Each structure stands twice: as C-alpha cells, then as structure tokens.
Coordinates of C-alpha atoms in Angstrom, one line a residue:
M20 CA 5.7 39.5 30.3
Q21 CA 5.5 36.5 32.8
A22 CA 4.7 34.2 30.0
D23 CA 7.8 35.6 27.8
D24 CA 10.1 35.1 30.2
K25 CA 8.9 31.4 30.6
T26 CA 8.8 31.1 27.0
R27 CA 12.5 32.2 27.0
L28 CA 13.6 30.1 30.0
V29 CA 12.5 26.9 27.9
Y30 CA 14.9 28.3 24.7
L31 CA 18.0 28.9 27.3
T32 CA 17.0 25.3 28.9
S33 CA 17.3 23.6 25.6
L34 CA 21.0 25.4 24.9
V35 CA 22.2 23.4 27.6
A36 CA 25.1 21.0 26.6
G37 CA 23.8 17.4 25.9
R38 CA 20.1 18.7 26.3
S39 CA 18.0 18.7 23.2
F40 CA 14.6 20.6 24.7
V41 CA 12.0 21.7 21.9
P42 CA 9.1 24.1 23.2
I43 CA 5.7 23.2 22.0
G44 CA 2.8 25.2 21.9
S45 CA -0.8 24.7 21.7
G46 CA -1.8 25.0 17.4
R47 CA -5.2 25.8 18.3
Q48 CA -4.0 29.4 19.9
I49 CA -1.1 30.1 17.7
I50 CA -1.7 28.9 14.1
Q51 CA -5.6 28.2 14.8
S52 CA -5.1 24.6 14.6
P53 CA -6.4 21.6 17.3
T54 CA -2.7 20.3 17.4
Y55 CA 0.4 20.6 19.5
I56 CA 3.4 22.1 17.2
V57 CA 7.0 22.6 17.5
K58 CA 9.3 24.9 15.5
A59 CA 11.3 22.8 12.7
N60 CA 13.9 24.3 10.2
I61 CA 14.4 22.6 7.2
G62 CA 16.9 23.1 4.5
T63 CA 19.7 25.3 3.9
P64 CA 19.6 28.3 4.7
A65 CA 16.7 27.1 7.1
Q66 CA 13.0 27.4 6.5
S67 CA 10.8 27.3 9.4
L68 CA 7.4 25.9 9.8
L69 CA 5.4 25.1 12.9
M70 CA 5.0 21.4 12.4
A71 CA 2.0 19.4 14.3
L72 CA 3.3 16.4 16.5
D73 CA 1.9 13.3 15.6
T74 CA 3.0 10.1 17.5
S75 CA 0.8 7.7 15.1
T76 CA 2.5 9.3 11.8
D77 CA 5.4 8.3 10.4
M78 CA 6.8 10.2 7.5
A79 CA 7.1 14.1 7.9
L80 CA 4.5 15.8 5.6
V81 CA 5.5 19.3 4.4
P82 CA 3.6 21.7 2.3
C83 CA 6.0 22.8 -0.2
A84 CA 5.7 26.0 -2.6
G85 CA 3.5 25.8 -5.3
C86 CA 0.9 23.5 -3.2
I87 CA -2.8 23.2 -4.2
G88 CA -4.9 23.7 -1.1
C89 CA -2.2 24.5 1.7
S90 CA -1.9 27.6 3.6
S91 CA 0.0 30.4 2.5
V92 CA 3.2 29.2 5.1
T93 CA 5.2 26.7 2.5
Y94 CA 8.8 25.4 2.4
D95 CA 10.1 26.4 -1.1
T96 CA 12.7 23.6 -2.3
T97 CA 14.2 26.3 -5.1
K98 CA 15.8 28.1 -2.1
S99 CA 17.5 25.5 -0.3
V100 CA 20.8 24.0 -1.6
S101 CA 20.7 20.8 0.1
F102 CA 17.4 19.9 -0.8
S103 CA 17.2 16.6 -3.2
S104 CA 14.4 14.7 -4.8
L105 CA 14.6 10.8 -4.3
A106 CA 13.6 8.9 -6.7
C107 CA 11.2 5.6 -7.6
G108 CA 14.6 3.5 -6.7
A109 CA 15.6 4.9 -3.4
D110 CA 15.1 2.5 -0.6
Q111 CA 13.2 5.3 1.4
C112 CA 10.6 4.6 -2.0
K113 CA 10.4 1.1 -1.3
Q114 CA 9.7 1.5 2.6
V115 CA 6.3 3.5 2.0
Q116 CA 3.5 1.6 1.6
S117 CA 1.4 4.4 -0.6
S118 CA 4.1 5.1 -3.2
S119 CA 3.9 5.0 -6.8
C120 CA 6.1 5.3 -9.7
T121 CA 5.4 7.8 -12.5
G122 CA 8.2 8.8 -14.5
T123 CA 11.5 9.3 -12.1
A124 CA 9.6 10.5 -9.2
C125 CA 8.6 8.5 -5.9
S126 CA 5.1 9.9 -6.2
L127 CA 3.1 9.4 -2.8
N128 CA -1.0 9.5 -2.7
I129 CA -1.7 9.3 1.8
T130 CA -5.1 9.9 3.2
Y131 CA -4.5 12.1 6.9
G132 CA -7.3 12.3 9.0
G133 CA -10.1 13.5 6.3
S134 CA -7.4 14.7 4.1
T135 CA -6.3 13.4 0.9
I136 CA -2.6 14.4 0.1
A137 CA -0.7 14.1 -3.1
A138 CA 3.2 14.3 -2.8
N139 CA 6.2 13.7 -4.2
L140 CA 9.3 11.8 -1.6
A141 CA 12.2 14.2 -0.9
Q142 CA 14.9 14.9 1.4
D143 CA 16.7 17.4 3.3
N144 CA 18.3 18.7 6.2
L145 CA 16.0 18.8 9.1
T146 CA 16.7 20.7 12.5
L147 CA 15.1 20.4 16.0
A148 CA 16.5 21.9 18.9
T149 CA 20.3 22.2 17.8
D150 CA 20.8 19.4 16.0
S151 CA 20.6 18.6 12.5
I152 CA 19.6 15.5 10.5
V153 CA 21.1 15.6 7.0
G154 CA 19.1 13.9 4.2
Y155 CA 15.8 13.7 6.3
P156 CA 13.0 12.0 4.3
F157 CA 9.8 13.5 3.9
S158 CA 6.4 14.3 1.6
C159 CA 6.8 17.3 -0.4
I160 CA 3.1 18.0 -0.6
E161 CA 1.5 19.0 -3.9
K162 CA -2.0 18.8 -3.3
V163 CA -4.0 19.0 -0.5
A164 CA -7.8 18.1 -0.8
G165 CA -10.0 18.0 2.8
G166 CA -10.1 20.5 6.0
S167 CA -8.0 18.7 8.7
F168 CA -4.7 18.8 7.4
P169 CA -2.3 21.1 10.2
P170 CA -1.6 24.2 8.1
Q171 CA 2.2 24.1 8.2
G172 CA 2.9 20.1 8.1
V173 CA 3.3 17.1 10.3
L174 CA 6.5 16.0 12.2
G175 CA 5.6 11.8 12.3
L176 CA 6.9 10.5 15.7
G177 CA 5.8 7.0 15.2
R178 CA 7.6 3.7 14.9
G179 CA 8.1 3.1 11.1
P180 CA 11.6 3.7 9.3
L181 CA 10.8 7.0 8.1
S182 CA 9.8 8.6 11.4
F183 CA 11.3 11.3 13.0
V184 CA 12.1 8.7 16.1
S185 CA 13.8 6.2 13.7
Q186 CA 16.1 8.9 11.4
S187 CA 17.4 10.3 14.6
K188 CA 18.4 7.4 16.2
S189 CA 21.9 7.8 16.1
L190 CA 21.3 11.2 17.8
Y191 CA 18.6 10.3 20.3
T192 CA 18.4 6.4 20.8
S193 CA 14.9 6.0 20.1
T194 CA 14.0 8.3 23.4
F195 CA 11.9 11.3 23.3
S196 CA 9.2 12.7 25.6
Y197 CA 7.0 15.8 25.8
C198 CA 4.7 17.6 28.1
L199 CA 1.7 19.1 26.0
P200 CA 0.5 22.4 27.6
S201 CA -3.2 23.3 27.9
F202 CA -4.9 23.8 24.8
K203 CA -5.8 27.2 25.7
S204 CA -2.2 28.3 26.7
S205 CA -0.7 31.2 24.1
N206 CA 2.8 30.4 24.2
F207 CA 5.6 27.5 23.8
S208 CA 5.7 26.8 27.3
G209 CA 5.7 22.7 26.8
T210 CA 8.8 20.8 25.8
L211 CA 9.6 18.0 23.5
R212 CA 12.8 16.5 25.0
L213 CA 15.0 14.1 22.7
G214 CA 17.5 11.5 23.6
L215 CA 18.6 10.1 27.2
N216 CA 19.7 13.5 28.9
G217 CA 17.1 15.7 30.7
Q218 CA 14.6 12.5 30.8
P219 CA 12.9 12.5 34.4
K220 CA 14.4 10.1 36.9
N221 CA 11.3 9.6 39.1
I222 CA 8.8 8.2 36.8
K223 CA 6.7 5.4 36.7
Y224 CA 6.5 3.0 33.4
T225 CA 4.4 0.8 31.8
P226 CA 5.4 -1.7 28.8
L227 CA 5.1 -0.5 25.5
L228 CA 3.2 -3.4 23.1
V229 CA 4.0 -3.9 19.5
N230 CA 0.4 -4.5 17.5
P231 CA 1.7 -6.7 14.3
R232 CA -1.7 -5.3 12.3
R233 CA 0.0 -1.2 13.3
T234 CA 3.4 -1.4 13.9
S235 CA 3.8 2.2 13.9
L236 CA 1.1 3.2 16.8
Y237 CA 2.2 3.0 20.3
Y238 CA 0.4 0.5 22.2
V239 CA -0.2 0.0 26.2
N240 CA -2.6 -2.1 28.2
L241 CA -5.4 0.2 29.7
I242 CA -6.5 -2.6 32.1
G243 CA -9.1 -0.2 34.0
I244 CA -10.5 3.0 34.4
R245 CA -11.6 4.7 37.9
V246 CA -14.3 7.2 38.2
G247 CA -14.3 8.8 41.8
S248 CA -13.4 5.8 43.9
K249 CA -14.9 3.3 41.8
I250 CA -13.4 0.7 38.8
V251 CA -15.6 0.8 36.5
D252 CA -17.0 -2.4 35.1
I253 CA -16.0 -2.5 31.4
P254 CA -16.5 -5.9 29.3
P255 CA -12.8 -7.0 29.0
S256 CA -13.2 -7.6 25.3
A257 CA -13.6 -3.5 25.3
L258 CA -9.3 -3.1 26.4
A259 CA -8.3 -6.3 25.2
F260 CA -5.1 -6.1 22.9
N261 CA -5.8 -7.9 20.1
P262 CA -2.7 -8.3 17.5
N263 CA -5.0 -10.2 14.7
T264 CA -7.7 -7.0 14.4
G265 CA -5.2 -4.1 15.5
G266 CA -7.5 -3.9 18.7
G267 CA -6.5 -2.0 21.9
T268 CA -5.1 0.9 23.1
I269 CA -2.9 3.6 21.9
I270 CA -1.5 6.8 23.2
D271 CA -1.8 9.6 20.7
S272 CA -0.5 13.0 20.3
G273 CA -2.3 13.9 17.2
T274 CA -6.2 12.9 18.6
V275 CA -7.7 15.8 20.7
F276 CA -10.4 13.9 22.4
T277 CA -10.0 10.3 24.0
R278 CA -12.2 7.7 21.8
L279 CA -13.1 4.5 24.1
V280 CA -14.5 1.0 22.1
D281 CA -18.5 1.8 22.8
G282 CA -18.7 -1.0 25.8
A283 CA -15.8 1.0 27.4
Y284 CA -17.2 4.2 27.1
T285 CA -20.9 3.5 27.6
A286 CA -19.9 2.2 31.2
V287 CA -17.4 5.1 31.8
R288 CA -20.2 7.6 30.8
D289 CA -23.0 6.0 32.7
E290 CA -20.6 6.0 36.0
F291 CA -19.8 10.0 35.3
R292 CA -23.6 10.5 34.8
R293 CA -24.5 8.6 38.0
R294 CA -21.8 10.6 40.2
M295 CA -23.2 13.9 38.7
G296 CA -26.6 13.2 40.6
K297 CA -29.6 15.0 39.3
A298 CA -28.2 17.3 37.0
V299 CA -29.9 17.2 33.7
V300 CA -27.7 15.6 31.0
S301 CA -28.2 17.1 27.3
S302 CA -25.6 16.8 24.1
L303 CA -23.6 19.0 22.1
G304 CA -21.7 18.5 18.8
G305 CA -20.3 15.0 19.2
F306 CA -20.4 14.6 23.3
D307 CA -23.5 13.1 24.8
T308 CA -22.6 14.1 28.3
C309 CA -23.1 17.6 28.8
Y310 CA -24.8 20.2 31.6
T311 CA -26.0 23.5 31.7
V312 CA -26.0 24.2 35.0
P313 CA -22.5 25.1 37.3
I314 CA -21.0 21.8 38.1
G315 CA -18.1 21.5 39.9
K316 CA -18.1 19.7 43.7
Q317 CA -19.9 16.5 41.9
V318 CA -17.5 16.5 39.2
P319 CA -15.7 12.8 40.3
T320 CA -11.9 12.2 39.4
M321 CA -11.1 10.1 36.5
T322 CA -8.1 7.8 36.4
F323 CA -6.5 5.7 33.3
M324 CA -4.9 2.4 35.4
F325 CA -1.9 0.2 33.3
P326 CA 0.1 -2.1 34.5
G327 CA 2.8 -0.5 36.9
L328 CA 0.9 3.4 36.9
N329 CA -2.1 5.4 37.0
M330 CA -2.9 8.5 35.2
S331 CA -4.7 10.4 37.3
M332 CA -6.6 13.4 35.7
P333 CA -7.7 16.7 37.0
Q334 CA -11.2 18.1 35.9
D335 CA -9.5 20.2 32.5
N336 CA -8.2 17.1 31.1
F337 CA -11.9 15.2 30.6
L338 CA -14.4 18.6 30.8
I339 CA -14.5 20.9 28.0
H340 CA -17.0 23.8 27.9
S341 CA -18.9 25.5 25.2
S342 CA -17.3 28.9 23.8
S343 CA -20.4 30.5 25.5
G344 CA -19.2 28.7 28.6
T345 CA -22.9 27.9 29.5
T346 CA -22.2 24.2 28.5
T347 CA -19.9 21.9 29.9
C348 CA -19.2 18.4 28.3
L349 CA -17.4 15.3 29.3
A350 CA -14.8 15.3 26.6
M351 CA -14.6 11.9 25.4
S352 CA -16.9 9.7 22.7
A353 CA -17.3 6.4 21.4
S354 CA -14.8 4.8 19.0
P355 CA -15.7 1.6 16.6
A356 CA -12.4 -0.6 17.4
L357 CA -9.4 1.2 19.2
N358 CA -9.0 3.3 22.2
V359 CA -7.2 6.0 21.8
I360 CA -5.9 8.4 24.9
A361 CA -6.0 11.9 23.2
N362 CA -3.8 14.8 23.7
M363 CA -6.4 16.7 25.9
Q364 CA -6.1 13.7 28.8
Q365 CA -2.1 14.3 28.2
Q366 CA -2.4 17.8 28.9
N367 CA 0.5 18.7 31.8
H368 CA 1.7 15.3 31.7
R369 CA 5.3 14.2 31.0
V370 CA 4.8 11.6 28.4
L371 CA 8.0 9.3 27.8
F372 CA 8.7 7.3 25.2
D373 CA 11.4 4.3 25.8
I374 CA 11.4 2.6 22.8
P375 CA 14.8 0.1 23.2
N376 CA 13.8 -0.6 26.7
S377 CA 9.7 -1.0 25.4
R378 CA 8.3 0.9 27.8
L379 CA 6.3 4.2 28.4
G380 CA 6.5 6.4 31.4
I381 CA 3.6 9.1 32.6
S382 CA 3.9 11.6 35.5
R383 CA 2.2 14.7 36.4
E384 CA 4.0 17.8 35.4
I385 CA 2.3 21.4 34.9
C386 CA 3.7 22.7 31.8
S387 CA 0.8 25.5 30.9

C-alpha cells in the first residue's frame, strides 16, 4: 500500500505546473531487463512503451509491429494518424551515420550492445510527462538479432542531434536529471526531471567534457578513487581524458556495473581486498572479488572523486549478492579503454545534466 502511495505521489508531483517529472522504474523487476525504464507515449492516439533510459545513445529505438526478434509489446504505425516515414533525402537521415538508402526509405543498421538492429527512420509525436514533441524522429525497428536489446525499446538521452535532449531543447533547454531507484525496487519510485524547474538548488557540480572522438557521450574528469580513507594509487594514464583516442571517464545510465581501465581497476580491487583482511577471495561470473563468508563491518566505503564534488557510495552501490544469498561480490570489473560509471553505482543519487553550462551535478537522494 505504501509503495502504491509513493508511486502515486510521484505522479501527482509531475502534475504541478511547470514541472515535468517522469517516474522511473527498475526494468529488472518490471520487464525483466537490467535497465531503468520510463513510460513513453508515442503516436495519435497514444501507444505506451516502457522504454529504457540510455544517456549514451542518441536516437530512440522503437520496436514496431511485425518486428522479427522483438518482444510482444510493439508500436503499431498503422494505428497512429500522426506517423510518417522519413525518406532518404530528409535532414534527419543525413544526420545518422549508419543510414543507407535502398529505394525511398532511410534504412538503418545499428549495433546496440550485443544486438544488431535493422530499422527505418520515422517520426511521430512523443510524450513524456505532459509535454508532447511533435514529429519526433526515431528508429522504427524491423528486426533484432542478439539478446541484449531492451524489450520495449530505448529512449536516447545522449548529446547528438537526434536525441531526446536535442529534440526537446525548446521545451527543456537541454537540462535534465534523474534519480535511479535500487534495481530491487518494484515500483516507479525514481524520477526523470526535465527542464530547469524542479531541479535541486543545493547540488555540487563538476565540468562536463566533450570528447571529439565520441561526441554523444557525457565525459567527466575522474581524478581519484578513495577506498576507506585511502586515495588509491592509480596510474594517471588510466584516468586521463584523451581527445585523440576517446579515452577517459563517462557517466552512463545504460551500463549496469562500473568498468574501470585495467590499471585503475586492479589498484581499486587490490585495495578493497586488502581492507577485507583475511577473508578468502573467489570469483563468480564476471566478478573476480567475491566472498562467501558474511561480510559487513570490514567493508570499506568507496568514493569517486571529481573536481568540485565527491560521490560517496554506500555498500548497496558497489556490492552485489548472488541470488542464493551466499556470495557477495565487488560489482565492478576491468575495461580495455574507457571508464564507465554505471547505473548500479548511481542508485539513489540525483544526477543533473546541465548541458548549456557544461556541468554535471551529483547529490545523494533516496528514491527507492
């Protein structure tokens, strides 16, 4: 009952004039997908999809009726009077690097995680909260191969010209924030806040960086990681922002577990193990620092350090427990070239993307 009340309160808050608040839920609990989802209404009359939020993707990816390899929930273009296909000559088609022209349609071949997608570029009205964006361009998916695609599509919140952030610029001035609830949360208790109204006033900021190699991604300058009271000795090259290679650190809502470049990960992992004392270390799946004994008191805190702010995390943001409950692992792993601060580590924080002022805000907020 309380959970229902909380969800209702988020909804009622979204109706307050001038504030565009959209409830966020854990896809893991609601649609069995390890993403965070919002309800998006597409077309006229509206058809609802629970779309995954992805700050590292630009274009919305929508499973359309008749799609091969998609889930049973799709958007039926024939039932919307405001739907239209976008042809080869359309400006939007020219903005998509993966487009090709076969006949009149603007065809797209996209890779998303481990999935390959065939789609056509289209447009229709899209509504989040109460504001409608007319003629919103998206990929109308015809075929998906590979298993990692979110079942009801993806809402791209990246920095590119076809993203939701860019397409809704006149409404929300390229400003948004979210609080992601615990992945165990079964209701829509998180919020996506769109526009300047309703954003937190007392929040610390760090600069947002633009990497010319990967212009859609939200880069930040990770300058250190503290495990317990110790700032870990990490090779500077592992954290360095590199405009030539695309190296550095991004904040991402679509990746589940934080990835750190080898040198950084090894240093953090080794310090974490040292703090855990003589407890025997094992591995499980992709995690190499796991414990089968009860752990609690000796678990150190962990803090990501940026110019202007520190992001201190409770245990729930960096420890994951096996389904049987007998094993606990450090929920991070090594990455070949890019540091990714992922959604598990962001749980129960307000993360504010202020693109006009090139800054990112982070503050603790319980929204589970």
